[in-house]
Short mmCIF file of C-alpha atoms in Angstrom, two decimals:
data_model
loop_
_atom_site.label_atom_id
_atom_site.label_comp_id
_atom_site.label_asym_id
_atom_site.label_seq_id
_atom_site.Cartn_x
_atom_site.Cartn_y
_atom_site.Cartn_z
CA UNK B 1024 60.84 -56.40 -17.18
CA UNK B 1025 62.73 -53.06 -17.68
CA UNK B 1026 60.71 -49.87 -18.05
CA UNK B 1027 61.00 -48.19 -21.47
CA UNK B 1028 62.28 -44.60 -21.67
CA UNK B 1029 58.95 -43.16 -22.81
CA UNK B 1030 57.27 -44.67 -19.81
CA UNK B 1031 59.77 -43.05 -17.50
CA UNK B 1032 58.78 -39.70 -19.10
CA UNK B 1033 55.13 -40.42 -18.60
CA UNK B 1034 55.61 -41.40 -15.00
CA UNK B 1035 57.62 -38.23 -14.37
CA UNK B 1036 54.96 -36.07 -16.10
CA UNK B 1037 52.17 -37.70 -14.09
CA UNK B 1038 54.15 -37.06 -10.84
CA UNK B 1039 54.65 -33.47 -11.61
CA UNK B 1040 50.92 -32.96 -12.33
CA UNK B 1041 50.05 -34.83 -9.10
CA UNK B 1042 52.51 -32.59 -7.23
CA UNK B 1043 51.03 -29.44 -8.60
CA UNK B 1044 47.49 -30.55 -7.86
CA UNK B 1045 48.54 -31.31 -4.30
CA UNK B 1046 50.28 -27.94 -3.87
CA UNK B 1047 47.34 -26.03 -5.44
CA UNK B 1048 44.80 -27.90 -3.35
CA UNK B 1049 42.49 -28.64 -6.39
CA UNK B 1050 41.88 -31.17 -9.00
CA UNK B 1051 41.73 -30.79 -12.79
CA UNK B 1052 37.93 -30.76 -12.60
CA UNK B 1053 38.02 -27.70 -10.33
CA UNK B 1054 38.86 -25.45 -13.28
CA UNK B 1055 35.28 -25.05 -14.47
CA UNK B 1056 33.16 -21.94 -14.03
CA UNK B 1057 31.14 -23.30 -11.09
CA UNK B 1058 34.21 -24.26 -9.08
CA UNK B 1059 35.73 -20.86 -9.82
CA UNK B 1060 32.62 -19.13 -8.41
CA UNK B 1061 32.72 -21.31 -5.29
CA UNK B 1062 36.40 -20.54 -4.76
CA UNK B 1063 35.76 -16.78 -5.18
CA UNK B 1064 32.79 -17.07 -2.82
CA UNK B 1065 30.61 -14.76 -4.86
CA UNK B 1066 27.89 -15.05 -7.60
CA UNK B 1067 27.61 -11.97 -9.78
CA UNK B 1068 24.04 -11.54 -11.20
CA UNK B 1069 23.00 -8.75 -13.62
CA UNK B 1070 19.47 -7.41 -13.05
CA UNK B 1071 17.33 -4.25 -13.10
CA UNK B 1072 15.49 -2.24 -10.54
CA UNK B 1073 11.79 -2.87 -10.80
CA UNK B 1074 8.91 -4.33 -8.68
CA UNK B 1075 8.98 -7.51 -10.78
CA UNK B 1076 12.73 -8.12 -10.40
CA UNK B 1077 14.82 -6.42 -7.71
CA UNK B 1078 14.40 -3.45 -5.51
CA UNK B 1079 14.88 -2.19 -1.96
CA UNK B 1080 11.62 -2.26 0.04
CA UNK B 1081 10.84 -1.09 3.54
CA UNK B 1082 12.27 -4.34 4.98
CA UNK B 1083 15.34 -4.63 2.69
CA UNK B 1084 15.99 -5.98 -0.72
CA UNK B 1085 13.21 -8.04 -2.41
CA UNK B 1086 11.74 -8.92 -5.75
CA UNK B 1087 11.22 -12.39 -7.30
CA UNK B 1088 14.55 -12.29 -9.14
CA UNK B 1089 16.31 -11.37 -6.03
CA UNK B 1090 14.71 -14.18 -4.02
CA UNK B 1091 15.56 -16.63 -6.76
CA UNK B 1092 19.18 -15.51 -7.08
CA UNK B 1093 19.58 -15.48 -3.33
CA UNK B 1094 18.28 -19.05 -3.01
CA UNK B 1095 20.66 -20.18 -5.77
CA UNK B 1096 23.56 -18.41 -4.12
CA UNK B 1097 22.82 -20.02 -0.83
CA UNK B 1098 22.67 -23.42 -2.47
CA UNK B 1099 26.14 -22.75 -3.90
CA UNK B 1100 27.26 -21.54 -0.46
CA UNK B 1101 28.46 -18.19 -1.85
CA UNK B 1102 27.52 -14.49 -1.42
CA UNK B 1103 25.20 -12.86 -3.89
CA UNK B 1104 26.18 -9.63 -5.72
CA UNK B 1105 23.43 -7.96 -7.72
CA UNK B 1106 24.59 -5.57 -10.42
CA UNK B 1107 22.24 -3.06 -12.11
CA UNK B 1108 23.47 -1.88 -15.52
CA UNK B 1109 22.47 1.66 -16.56
CA UNK B 1110 20.10 0.41 -19.26
CA UNK B 1111 18.11 -2.77 -19.71
CA UNK B 1112 19.44 -3.03 -23.20
CA UNK B 1113 22.94 -3.42 -21.80
CA UNK B 1114 22.22 -6.63 -19.80
CA UNK B 1115 22.33 -9.35 -22.52
CA UNK B 1116 25.40 -7.89 -24.32
CA UNK B 1117 27.22 -7.84 -21.04
CA UNK B 1118 26.36 -11.43 -20.33
CA UNK B 1119 27.39 -12.44 -23.80
CA UNK B 1120 30.82 -10.77 -23.14
CA UNK B 1121 31.23 -12.54 -19.82
CA UNK B 1122 30.79 -9.32 -17.69
CA UNK B 1123 28.35 -11.13 -15.41
CA UNK B 1124 27.80 -14.83 -14.55
CA UNK B 1125 23.93 -14.72 -14.78
CA UNK B 1126 21.31 -12.27 -15.99
CA UNK B 1127 18.17 -12.38 -13.91
CA UNK B 1128 16.08 -9.48 -15.02
CA UNK B 1129 12.63 -10.71 -16.15
CA UNK B 1130 14.11 -11.57 -19.56
CA UNK B 1131 11.80 -13.06 -22.17
CA UNK B 1132 13.09 -15.95 -24.16
CA UNK B 1133 13.07 -15.07 -27.97
CA UNK B 1134 14.67 -16.73 -31.00
CA UNK B 1135 16.95 -13.72 -31.55
CA UNK B 1136 18.15 -13.73 -27.91
CA UNK B 1137 18.88 -17.43 -28.05
CA UNK B 1138 21.46 -16.68 -30.61
CA UNK B 1139 23.27 -14.40 -28.11
CA UNK B 1140 22.86 -16.17 -24.78
CA UNK B 1141 21.81 -19.48 -23.25
CA UNK B 1142 18.57 -19.62 -21.27
CA UNK B 1143 17.77 -21.59 -18.15
CA UNK B 1144 14.56 -23.55 -17.80
CA UNK B 1145 11.71 -20.95 -17.72
CA UNK B 1146 10.17 -20.04 -14.42
CA UNK B 1147 7.19 -17.95 -15.52
CA UNK B 1148 4.74 -17.65 -18.44
CA UNK B 1149 3.77 -14.14 -19.61
CA UNK B 1150 2.10 -12.29 -22.55
CA UNK B 1151 2.93 -8.90 -24.07
CA UNK B 1152 -0.07 -6.55 -23.74
CA UNK B 1153 -1.01 -3.19 -25.22
CA UNK B 1154 -2.03 -0.89 -22.36
CA UNK B 1155 -4.15 2.32 -22.36
CA UNK B 1156 -5.83 4.50 -19.71
CA UNK B 1157 -9.51 3.68 -19.35
CA UNK B 1158 -11.87 6.58 -20.12
CA UNK B 1159 -9.46 8.85 -21.83
CA UNK B 1160 -8.77 7.20 -25.16
CA UNK B 1161 -10.51 4.78 -27.51
CA UNK B 1162 -8.75 1.40 -26.93
CA UNK B 1163 -7.24 -0.19 -30.07
CA UNK B 1164 -8.94 -3.41 -30.97
CA UNK B 1165 -6.00 -4.90 -32.74
CA UNK B 1166 -2.59 -4.39 -34.46
CA UNK B 1167 -4.19 -2.58 -37.41
CA UNK B 1168 -5.48 0.06 -35.02
CA UNK B 1169 -1.96 0.99 -33.78
CA UNK B 1170 -0.65 3.11 -36.71
CA UNK B 1171 -1.27 6.76 -35.99
CA UNK B 1172 -1.41 6.17 -32.19
CA UNK B 1173 1.23 7.47 -29.70
CA UNK B 1174 3.05 4.30 -28.65
CA UNK B 1175 6.23 4.19 -26.60
CA UNK B 1176 8.24 1.28 -25.42
CA UNK B 1177 11.60 0.49 -23.62
CA UNK B 1178 14.50 0.05 -25.96
CA UNK B 1179 16.17 -3.39 -26.12
CA UNK B 1180 13.04 -5.27 -24.81
CA UNK B 1181 11.28 -8.11 -26.48
CA UNK B 1182 8.50 -5.61 -27.27
CA UNK B 1183 10.74 -3.91 -29.73
CA UNK B 1184 11.66 -7.20 -31.28
CA UNK B 1185 8.04 -8.16 -31.58
CA UNK B 1186 6.98 -4.78 -33.10
CA UNK B 1187 9.64 -5.08 -35.72
CA UNK B 1188 8.16 -8.44 -36.78
CA UNK B 1189 4.66 -6.93 -36.87
CA UNK B 1190 5.92 -4.05 -38.98
CA UNK B 1191 6.46 -6.52 -41.78
CA UNK B 1192 2.68 -7.07 -41.73
CA UNK B 1193 1.66 -3.51 -40.94
CA UNK B 1194 4.26 -1.19 -42.55
CA UNK B 1195 2.54 1.93 -41.17
CA UNK B 1196 3.31 0.83 -37.64
CA UNK B 1197 5.52 3.30 -35.81
CA UNK B 1198 6.67 3.63 -32.15
CA UNK B 1199 9.18 5.46 -30.01
CA UNK B 1200 11.80 3.77 -27.87
CA UNK B 1201 13.45 4.90 -24.57
CA UNK B 1202 16.74 3.59 -23.33
CA UNK B 1203 16.89 4.91 -19.80
CA UNK B 1204 13.36 4.30 -18.44
CA UNK B 1205 11.67 1.16 -17.19
CA UNK B 1206 8.39 -0.27 -18.41
CA UNK B 1207 6.72 0.63 -15.09
CA UNK B 1208 7.59 4.34 -15.73
CA UNK B 1209 5.79 4.32 -19.07
CA UNK B 1210 2.85 2.61 -17.50
CA UNK B 1211 2.76 5.42 -14.91
CA UNK B 1212 2.86 7.96 -17.80
CA UNK B 1213 -0.13 6.18 -19.35
CA UNK B 1214 -1.93 6.46 -16.00
CA UNK B 1215 -1.05 10.20 -15.81
CA UNK B 1216 -2.31 10.84 -19.34
CA UNK B 1217 1.17 11.76 -20.52
CA UNK B 1218 1.32 8.82 -22.87
CA UNK B 1219 -1.41 7.21 -24.95
CA UNK B 1220 -0.20 3.57 -25.34
CA UNK B 1221 2.65 1.41 -24.24
CA UNK B 1222 3.44 -2.34 -24.26
CA UNK B 1223 4.24 -4.31 -21.14
CA UNK B 1224 4.47 -7.92 -19.97
CA UNK B 1225 1.34 -9.25 -18.36
CA UNK B 1226 2.99 -9.69 -14.91
CA UNK B 1227 4.20 -6.09 -14.89
CA UNK B 1228 0.69 -4.91 -15.90
CA UNK B 1229 -0.88 -6.98 -13.14
CA UNK B 1230 1.36 -5.39 -10.47
CA UNK B 1231 1.02 -1.82 -11.78
CA UNK B 1232 -2.74 -1.98 -11.96
CA UNK B 1233 -2.81 -2.47 -8.20
CA UNK B 1234 -1.62 1.14 -7.83
CA UNK B 1235 -2.64 2.70 -11.17
CA UNK B 1236 -6.32 1.74 -11.17
CA UNK B 1237 -7.18 3.33 -14.49
CA UNK B 1238 -4.84 1.24 -16.55
CA UNK B 1239 -6.47 -1.34 -18.77
CA UNK B 1240 -5.40 -3.93 -21.33
CA UNK B 1241 -6.47 -3.42 -24.92
CA UNK B 1242 -5.28 -6.78 -26.27
CA UNK B 1243 -2.44 -9.27 -26.15
CA UNK B 1244 0.10 -8.53 -28.79
CA UNK B 1245 1.97 -11.82 -28.52
CA UNK B 1246 1.47 -15.49 -27.97
CA UNK B 1247 2.42 -16.73 -24.41
CA UNK B 1248 6.11 -16.32 -23.79
CA UNK B 1249 8.55 -17.43 -21.06
CA UNK B 1250 10.84 -15.75 -18.59
CA UNK B 1251 14.27 -17.30 -17.82
CA UNK B 1252 17.85 -16.56 -16.66
CA UNK B 1253 20.44 -15.89 -19.24
CA UNK B 1254 24.00 -17.33 -19.36
CA UNK B 1255 26.97 -16.80 -21.73
CA UNK B 1256 27.20 -19.11 -24.74
CA UNK B 1257 30.41 -21.04 -24.08
CA UNK B 1258 31.59 -24.60 -23.74
CA UNK B 1259 31.64 -24.53 -19.95
CA UNK B 1260 28.13 -25.30 -18.85
CA UNK B 1261 28.84 -26.19 -15.25
CA UNK B 1262 27.01 -23.15 -13.79
CA UNK B 1263 24.17 -23.58 -16.29
CA UNK B 1264 23.74 -27.20 -15.21
CA UNK B 1265 23.62 -26.13 -11.53
CA UNK B 1266 20.95 -23.59 -12.28
CA UNK B 1267 19.06 -26.13 -14.43
CA UNK B 1268 18.96 -28.53 -11.39
CA UNK B 1269 18.05 -25.56 -9.15
CA UNK B 1270 14.90 -24.66 -11.15
CA UNK B 1271 13.87 -28.25 -11.65
CA UNK B 1272 14.00 -28.76 -7.82
CA UNK B 1273 12.06 -25.56 -7.22
CA UNK B 1274 9.36 -26.70 -9.58
CA UNK B 1275 9.16 -30.20 -8.25
CA UNK B 1276 9.04 -29.08 -4.57
CA UNK B 1277 6.36 -26.50 -5.26
CA UNK B 1278 8.61 -23.66 -3.99
CA UNK B 1279 8.45 -21.92 -7.38
CA UNK B 1280 4.70 -21.87 -7.25
CA UNK B 1281 4.79 -20.44 -3.71
CA UNK B 1282 7.16 -17.75 -4.81
CA UNK B 1283 4.98 -16.72 -7.74
CA UNK B 1284 1.95 -16.66 -5.47
CA UNK B 1285 3.89 -14.41 -3.00
CA UNK B 1286 4.54 -11.78 -5.66
CA UNK B 1287 1.66 -12.06 -8.08
CA UNK B 1288 -1.08 -13.96 -6.32
CA UNK B 1289 -3.04 -11.02 -4.99
CA UNK B 1290 -2.49 -8.87 -8.10
CA UNK B 1291 -4.40 -11.27 -10.32
CA UNK B 1292 -7.55 -10.95 -8.24
CA UNK B 1293 -8.67 -7.36 -7.90
CA UNK B 1294 -11.57 -5.09 -8.79
CA UNK B 1295 -10.45 -1.67 -10.15
CA UNK B 1296 -13.70 -0.04 -9.04
CA UNK B 1297 -13.22 -1.16 -5.51
CA UNK B 1298 -9.53 0.00 -5.54
CA UNK B 1299 -10.65 3.41 -6.71
CA UNK B 1300 -13.03 3.73 -3.87
CA UNK B 1301 -10.30 2.44 -1.54
CA UNK B 1302 -7.87 5.14 -2.70
CA UNK B 1303 -10.49 7.76 -2.02
CA UNK B 1304 -11.19 6.55 1.43
CA UNK B 1305 -7.54 6.46 2.31
CA UNK B 1306 -7.46 10.19 1.74
CA UNK B 1307 -10.84 10.92 3.43
CA UNK B 1308 -11.07 8.42 6.33
CA UNK B 1309 -7.80 6.60 7.13
CA UNK B 1310 -6.11 9.80 8.29
CA UNK B 1311 -8.52 9.86 11.29
CA UNK B 1312 -7.48 6.34 12.42
CA UNK B 1313 -3.92 5.80 11.28
CA UNK B 1314 -2.43 6.62 14.83
CA UNK B 1315 -4.65 3.97 16.35
CA UNK B 1316 -3.51 1.35 13.78
CA UNK B 1317 0.10 2.37 14.37
CA UNK B 1318 -0.27 2.05 18.15
CA UNK B 1319 -1.91 -1.39 17.97
CA UNK B 1320 0.70 -2.53 15.51
CA UNK B 1321 3.57 -1.49 17.78
CA UNK B 1322 1.88 -3.17 20.74
CA UNK B 1323 1.32 -6.50 19.10
CA UNK B 1324 4.23 -6.46 16.65
CA UNK B 1325 2.04 -6.37 13.60
CA UNK B 1326 2.38 -4.11 10.48
CA UNK B 1327 -0.05 -1.27 11.04
CA UNK B 1328 -0.77 -1.21 7.24
CA UNK B 1329 -1.91 -4.85 7.47
CA UNK B 1330 -4.23 -3.99 10.32
CA UNK B 1331 -5.63 -1.05 8.46
CA UNK B 1332 -6.11 -3.26 5.35
CA UNK B 1333 -7.96 -5.80 7.49
CA UNK B 1334 -10.17 -3.18 9.04
CA UNK B 1335 -11.04 -1.79 5.59
CA UNK B 1336 -12.03 -5.31 4.47
CA UNK B 1337 -14.14 -5.79 7.52
CA UNK B 1338 -15.90 -2.49 7.93
CA UNK B 1339 -14.66 0.08 5.36
CA UNK B 1340 -13.28 1.84 8.41
CA UNK B 1341 -16.76 2.45 9.76
CA UNK B 1342 -16.84 2.35 13.57
CA UNK B 1343 -20.62 1.75 13.55
CA UNK B 1344 -20.56 -1.08 11.06
CA UNK B 1345 -22.68 -4.06 11.95
CA UNK B 1346 -23.40 -7.29 10.13
CA UNK B 1347 -26.61 -9.38 10.03
CA UNK B 1348 -24.95 -11.89 12.30
CA UNK B 1349 -24.18 -9.31 15.05
CA UNK B 1350 -20.49 -8.71 14.63
CA UNK B 1351 -19.71 -5.02 14.75
CA UNK B 1352 -17.13 -2.24 14.82
CA UNK B 1353 -14.07 -1.44 12.78
CA UNK B 1354 -12.59 -4.92 13.31
CA UNK B 1355 -16.01 -6.73 13.26
CA UNK B 1356 -15.65 -8.53 16.59
CA UNK B 1357 -18.30 -10.96 17.85
CA UNK B 1358 -19.70 -10.36 21.29
CA UNK B 1359 -17.96 -13.47 22.61
CA UNK B 1360 -14.60 -12.50 21.17
CA UNK B 1361 -14.99 -8.91 22.55
CA UNK B 1362 -15.62 -10.28 26.03
CA UNK B 1363 -12.61 -12.62 25.74
CA UNK B 1364 -10.40 -9.64 24.69
CA UNK B 1365 -11.79 -7.27 27.30
CA UNK B 1366 -13.39 -4.93 24.67
CA UNK B 1367 -16.32 -3.22 26.43
CA UNK B 1368 -17.46 -1.04 23.52
CA UNK B 1369 -17.09 -2.66 20.06
CA UNK B 1370 -18.03 0.58 18.43
CA UNK B 1371 -15.22 2.51 20.04
CA UNK B 1372 -12.49 2.75 17.33
CA UNK B 1373 -9.57 2.52 19.76
CA UNK B 1374 -11.02 -0.52 21.59
CA UNK B 1375 -11.97 -2.29 18.40
CA UNK B 1376 -8.60 -1.79 16.71
CA UNK B 1377 -6.61 -2.75 19.77
CA UNK B 1378 -8.85 -5.80 20.31
CA UNK B 1379 -8.64 -6.90 16.72
CA UNK B 1380 -4.86 -6.66 16.67
CA UNK B 1381 -4.57 -8.56 19.89
CA UNK B 1382 -6.91 -11.29 18.56
CA UNK B 1383 -4.91 -11.61 15.27
CA UNK B 1384 -1.71 -11.92 17.26
CA UNK B 1385 -3.12 -14.70 19.37
CA UNK B 1386 -4.29 -16.59 16.35
CA UNK B 1387 -0.91 -16.26 14.66
CA UNK B 1388 0.86 -17.34 17.88
CA UNK B 1389 -1.39 -20.44 18.13
CA UNK B 1390 -0.03 -21.78 14.74
CA UNK B 1391 2.68 -24.41 14.80
CA UNK B 1392 6.16 -22.70 15.10
CA UNK B 1393 7.41 -24.46 11.88
CA UNK B 1394 5.02 -22.30 9.79
CA UNK B 1395 7.18 -19.44 8.49
CA UNK B 1396 6.22 -15.92 7.30
CA UNK B 1397 4.42 -14.74 5.28
CA UNK B 1398 2.38 -18.02 5.29
CA UNK B 1399 1.96 -17.59 9.06
CA UNK B 1400 0.29 -14.21 8.77
CA UNK B 1401 -1.98 -15.30 5.87
CA UNK B 1402 -3.12 -18.37 7.89
CA UNK B 1403 -3.70 -16.17 10.93
CA UNK B 1404 -5.93 -13.91 8.86
CA UNK B 1405 -7.85 -16.94 7.58
CA UNK B 1406 -8.38 -18.08 11.13
CA UNK B 1407 -9.61 -14.61 11.99
CA UNK B 1408 -12.31 -15.04 9.31
CA UNK B 1409 -13.26 -18.76 9.53
CA UNK B 1410 -11.92 -19.92 12.89
CA UNK B 1411 -8.79 -21.76 13.78
CA UNK B 1412 -10.51 -25.09 13.95
CA UNK B 1413 -11.82 -24.91 10.41
CA UNK B 1414 -8.32 -23.82 9.29
CA UNK B 1415 -6.96 -26.89 10.92
CA UNK B 1416 -9.37 -29.02 9.09
CA UNK B 1417 -8.21 -27.52 5.82
CA UNK B 1418 -4.60 -28.15 6.73
CA UNK B 1419 -5.39 -31.79 7.46
CA UNK B 1420 -7.06 -32.14 4.04
CA UNK B 1421 -4.07 -30.51 2.49
CA UNK B 1422 -1.71 -32.96 4.06
CA UNK B 1423 -3.89 -35.93 3.13
CA UNK B 1424 -3.81 -34.80 -0.49
CA UNK B 1425 -0.02 -34.59 -0.58
CA UNK B 1426 0.10 -30.80 -0.21
CA UNK B 1427 2.09 -28.77 2.32
CA UNK B 1428 -0.11 -27.88 5.29
CA UNK B 1429 2.33 -25.22 6.32
CA UNK B 1430 2.09 -23.28 2.99
CA UNK B 1431 -0.81 -20.93 2.43
CA UNK B 1432 -0.71 -21.45 -1.28
CA UNK B 1433 -1.63 -25.16 -0.66
CA UNK B 1434 -4.06 -24.62 2.13
CA UNK B 1435 -6.07 -21.99 0.34
CA UNK B 1436 -6.83 -24.50 -2.47
CA UNK B 1437 -8.42 -26.90 0.17
CA UNK B 1438 -10.39 -24.33 2.20
CA UNK B 1439 -13.23 -24.17 -0.32
CA UNK B 1440 -13.68 -27.95 0.16
CA UNK B 1441 -15.13 -27.27 3.65
CA UNK B 1442 -18.31 -26.06 1.89
CA UNK B 1443 -18.78 -29.50 0.12
CA UNK B 1444 -20.47 -32.28 1.93
CA UNK B 1445 -18.22 -34.86 0.50
CA UNK B 1446 -15.38 -33.17 2.35
CA UNK B 1447 -16.74 -31.46 5.41
CA UNK B 1448 -18.61 -34.61 6.52
CA UNK B 1449 -15.12 -36.23 7.07
CA UNK B 1450 -13.70 -33.29 9.08
CA UNK B 1451 -13.72 -32.80 12.80
CA UNK B 1452 -15.41 -29.42 12.83
CA UNK B 1453 -17.68 -29.86 9.81
CA UNK B 1454 -19.16 -27.30 7.38
CA UNK B 1455 -17.60 -23.85 6.79
CA UNK B 1456 -17.82 -21.35 3.95
CA UNK B 1457 -14.19 -22.00 3.06
CA UNK B 1458 -14.15 -19.84 0.00
CA UNK B 1459 -14.64 -16.72 2.23
CA UNK B 1460 -11.30 -16.79 4.06
CA UNK B 1461 -9.47 -17.19 0.77
CA UNK B 1462 -11.19 -14.11 -0.59
CA UNK B 1463 -10.71 -12.36 2.73
CA UNK B 1464 -6.93 -12.89 2.71
CA UNK B 1465 -6.64 -12.05 -0.98
CA UNK B 1466 -8.26 -8.61 -0.53
CA UNK B 1467 -6.40 -7.74 2.65
CA UNK B 1468 -3.15 -8.65 0.89
CA UNK B 1469 -4.06 -6.33 -1.97
CA UNK B 1470 -5.24 -3.46 0.26
CA UNK B 1471 -2.08 -3.84 2.35
CA UNK B 1472 0.17 -3.67 -0.65
CA UNK B 1473 -1.50 -0.45 -1.82
CA UNK B 1474 -1.07 1.06 1.66
CA UNK B 1475 2.60 0.07 1.78
CA UNK B 1476 3.17 1.64 -1.60
CA UNK B 1477 1.54 4.92 -0.58
CA UNK B 1478 3.24 5.00 2.78
CA UNK B 1479 6.63 4.40 1.14
CA UNK B 1480 6.08 7.15 -1.39
CA UNK B 1481 4.88 9.58 1.39
CA UNK B 1482 7.99 8.84 3.43
CA UNK B 1483 10.15 9.35 0.46
CA UNK B 1484 8.59 12.77 -0.22
CA UNK B 1485 8.87 13.78 3.51
CA UNK B 1486 12.55 12.76 3.53
CA UNK B 1487 13.18 14.79 0.35
CA UNK B 1488 11.43 17.88 1.82
CA UNK B 1489 13.46 17.47 5.07
CA UNK B 1490 16.68 17.43 2.99
CA UNK B 1491 15.65 20.55 1.15
CA UNK B 1492 15.12 22.37 4.45
CA UNK B 1493 18.74 21.63 5.47
CA UNK B 1494 20.16 23.15 2.29
CA UNK B 1495 21.89 26.47 2.85
CA UNK B 1496 20.30 29.56 1.24
CA UNK B 1497 21.92 30.63 -2.03
#
């Protein structure tokens, strides 16, 4: 049967398309946004510099948004490029214009914003909170107490959006906005009595209160809200779908919970009064022993600030400390452990710190190699408190319950079970006060974070002074 002319044309057209696809090395489906990113080999993410998003710490870039974006980039097998616009208020308009592929900046999902951008599945629940400095101002009890108070917020945030809605109910409500500062800076101004009130998301408040111990929450100004990534509103949803799968997998595997625990776990469990005393003892006492912690840290490849935090939790940096059970010294060593470590005088600060550091290193090294940091260190600390055998019992319970025995976030939930007869009767090593190592690790993590913050600020000031000394005289 002869081929009709229109079929000849169709065949020729198909042949040309096939030839072009072959020459270009792609298929028609490779023209979507996700494939373009993979071909370029780079994922561009808009963010902001803050402790709750993305910043450069002593060990390199960090922050929950950075960790999430880096994991997503690795899943796509591309490099990550983090871009920080000048103002937070610029981020969503830039995404809407296609000047970035994702916005990962601690962005709250709101109805107004959903008209500008498309949001990924949420990864964290937060609340907006009114914050004041304890002891210097009468805390407002509710929204009706805000008129007449000095309230400042960051421009372009969900706080501004929320206040505009509240102003419909309370017309006398007034506030000041700032375009080139971060929420953390306003919280610091409240701490320093330069500002009466501000509004911040609960996770930002939690982190800030670790270092600004006089900050307090007057009341929540919003219902629970959600944080998510933002994408441009367009017909090509290939990148969005990949991110949707990414977050669903993180949630299902438990990795999202582990990541939230890493950044916010310790900050949700603190006592401001204890931290205030801690800050005072850093100035009064730690200076006398810091060289010993640094030396022990270098010898045993441990962060000296972690060792100092551990010692504070154990003895409040008191060389003569002694417990009712007989453990003593700055690192609270038992007599048997001291003999094992070769510590002859437990009340000698140098011997105690060196011995405690060596013992912690031994405990960490005994753990299975597959356990990664920081879980490895947290479990080593737990073993220092409760013993490696009880820790192993808790890890076995964790595995039997379907948890991950190599993740501290999972194991810490089972450690308290060692104090319950229904559980410890089934373990190899029996009863233990399993809630104690959980509290032990939580407090050390908190104290360590404070020491790192202070150490980082001190080094920055020292570096600044050194630069000033090199400047030529005018």
